Amino acid sequence: QVRVVESGGGLVQAGGSLRLSCAASGTIFGIKWMSWYRQAIGKQRDLVAAIESTGRTVYVDSVKGRFTISRDNAKNTVYLQMNSLKPEDTAVYYCNADISPYSDYKYLDYWGQGTQVTVSS
């Protein structure tokens, strides 16, 4: 009933920028948190940034000052603007949305399929 789809990944040089998008669709009453995670080869999946419906944001220390998370509540879409990219940012980036399909305020986590970000040196 709910689908989460990421887009915007690609190959960039170190110091470049990318903007990731994630759109949630289907039966949606409300979305509390929308988050970006990333997983590099051989490493665990870690939180990168998250944004609440109110606009409150959190970031992992390694991306503070370089990445900006934002959302368009009308479109059920979250964005991740990534600037000053480093090779260590290379990973598959996954979108997570904390969604209540109905007006019972029972929120569940939904994951996107992931989008590859590769930063060359």
Short mmCIF file of C-alpha atoms in Angstrom, two decimals:
data_model
loop_
_atom_site.label_atom_id
_atom_site.label_comp_id
_atom_site.label_asym_id
_atom_site.label_seq_id
_atom_site.Cartn_x
_atom_site.Cartn_y
_atom_site.Cartn_z
CA GLN A 1 0.00 0.00 0.00
CA VAL A 2 3.00 2.28 0.51
CA ARG A 3 5.98 2.69 -1.77
CA VAL A 4 9.18 4.63 -1.21
CA VAL A 5 11.43 5.36 -4.18
CA GLU A 6 14.82 7.11 -4.25
CA SER A 7 16.46 8.83 -7.19
CA GLY A 8 19.32 11.17 -7.96
CA GLY A 9 22.36 9.02 -7.34
CA GLY A 10 25.30 8.95 -9.69
CA LEU A 11 29.03 9.37 -10.18
CA VAL A 12 30.70 12.64 -9.23
CA GLN A 13 34.20 13.88 -8.59
CA ALA A 14 35.38 14.72 -5.12
CA GLY A 15 34.17 18.18 -4.21
CA GLY A 16 31.10 17.88 -6.40
CA SER A 17 27.44 17.84 -5.50
CA LEU A 18 24.41 15.62 -5.85
CA ARG A 19 20.80 15.98 -4.81
CA LEU A 20 18.91 12.87 -3.83
CA SER A 21 15.14 12.66 -3.84
CA CYS A 22 12.81 10.20 -2.17
CA ALA A 23 9.08 10.12 -2.80
CA ALA A 24 6.56 8.16 -0.77
CA SER A 25 3.31 7.19 -2.43
CA GLY A 26 0.25 5.09 -1.79
CA THR A 27 -2.08 5.12 1.19
CA ILE A 28 -0.56 7.76 3.44
CA PHE A 29 -2.19 9.63 6.26
CA GLY A 30 0.96 11.15 7.69
CA ILE A 31 4.73 10.87 7.72
CA LYS A 32 6.52 11.57 10.98
CA TRP A 33 10.20 11.13 10.09
CA MET A 34 11.91 10.81 6.75
CA SER A 35 15.52 9.73 6.84
CA TRP A 36 18.53 8.93 4.69
CA TYR A 37 20.80 6.01 5.47
CA ARG A 38 23.85 4.81 3.61
CA GLN A 39 25.72 1.55 3.38
CA ALA A 40 29.16 1.15 1.87
CA ILE A 41 30.55 -2.20 0.81
CA GLY A 42 31.65 -4.15 3.84
CA LYS A 43 30.06 -1.71 6.27
CA GLN A 44 26.82 -1.47 8.18
CA ARG A 45 23.91 0.73 7.21
CA ASP A 46 24.15 4.00 9.11
CA LEU A 47 21.91 7.01 9.53
CA VAL A 48 23.02 10.05 7.55
CA ALA A 49 20.25 12.55 8.20
CA ALA A 50 16.64 12.68 9.29
CA ILE A 51 13.88 15.25 9.26
CA GLU A 52 10.64 15.31 11.21
CA SER A 53 7.34 16.59 9.86
CA THR A 54 7.86 19.75 11.89
CA GLY A 55 11.16 20.42 10.16
CA ARG A 56 13.45 19.29 12.97
CA THR A 57 16.62 17.73 11.58
CA VAL A 58 19.46 15.52 12.74
CA TYR A 59 22.75 14.73 11.00
CA VAL A 60 25.61 12.37 11.50
CA ASP A 61 28.70 14.38 12.42
CA SER A 62 30.61 13.43 9.28
CA VAL A 63 28.16 15.24 6.99
CA LYS A 64 27.33 18.31 9.05
CA GLY A 65 28.00 21.45 7.07
CA ARG A 66 28.07 19.54 3.79
CA PHE A 67 24.67 17.82 3.54
CA THR A 68 21.25 19.37 3.94
CA ILE A 69 18.04 17.40 4.38
CA SER A 70 14.69 18.94 3.51
CA ARG A 71 11.17 17.79 2.75
CA ASP A 72 8.07 18.80 0.86
CA ASN A 73 5.15 17.56 2.90
CA ALA A 74 2.65 18.25 0.13
CA LYS A 75 4.58 15.89 -2.15
CA ASN A 76 5.58 13.37 0.55
CA THR A 77 9.12 13.85 -0.65
CA VAL A 78 12.43 14.21 1.14
CA TYR A 79 15.64 15.55 -0.37
CA LEU A 80 19.29 15.29 0.51
CA GLN A 81 21.51 18.00 -0.93
CA MET A 82 25.08 16.73 -0.80
CA ASN A 83 27.89 19.22 -1.32
CA SER A 84 31.66 18.92 -1.05
CA LEU A 85 31.40 15.20 -1.61
CA LYS A 86 34.27 12.98 -0.54
CA PRO A 87 35.22 9.48 -1.67
CA GLU A 88 34.22 8.24 1.77
CA ASP A 89 30.65 9.27 0.97
CA THR A 90 30.50 6.50 -1.63
CA ALA A 91 27.67 4.17 -0.69
CA VAL A 92 24.18 3.05 -1.50
CA TYR A 93 21.84 5.62 -0.04
CA TYR A 94 18.51 4.40 1.29
CA CYS A 95 15.43 6.39 2.12
CA ASN A 96 13.36 5.51 5.16
CA ALA A 97 9.93 6.93 5.90
CA ASP A 98 8.00 6.57 9.13
CA ILE A 99 4.47 6.44 7.75
CA SER A 100 0.99 6.10 9.17
CA PRO A 101 -1.23 4.81 6.33
CA TYR A 102 -4.43 5.56 8.21
CA SER A 103 -5.66 8.02 10.78
CA ASP A 104 -4.85 5.73 13.70
CA TYR A 105 -1.34 7.21 14.11
CA LYS A 106 0.28 3.80 13.90
CA TYR A 107 3.57 4.55 12.19
CA LEU A 108 5.62 1.95 10.36
CA ASP A 109 9.04 2.09 8.70
CA TYR A 110 9.17 1.86 4.93
CA TRP A 111 12.39 1.53 2.95
CA GLY A 112 13.31 2.50 -0.56
CA GLN A 113 15.35 0.35 -2.91
CA GLY A 114 18.47 2.48 -2.61
CA THR A 115 20.39 4.67 -5.02
CA GLN A 116 24.13 4.42 -5.68
CA VAL A 117 26.36 7.40 -4.97
CA THR A 118 29.96 7.10 -6.14
CA VAL A 119 32.53 9.81 -5.48
CA SER A 120 35.78 9.52 -7.38
CA SER A 121 39.10 10.96 -6.27
#
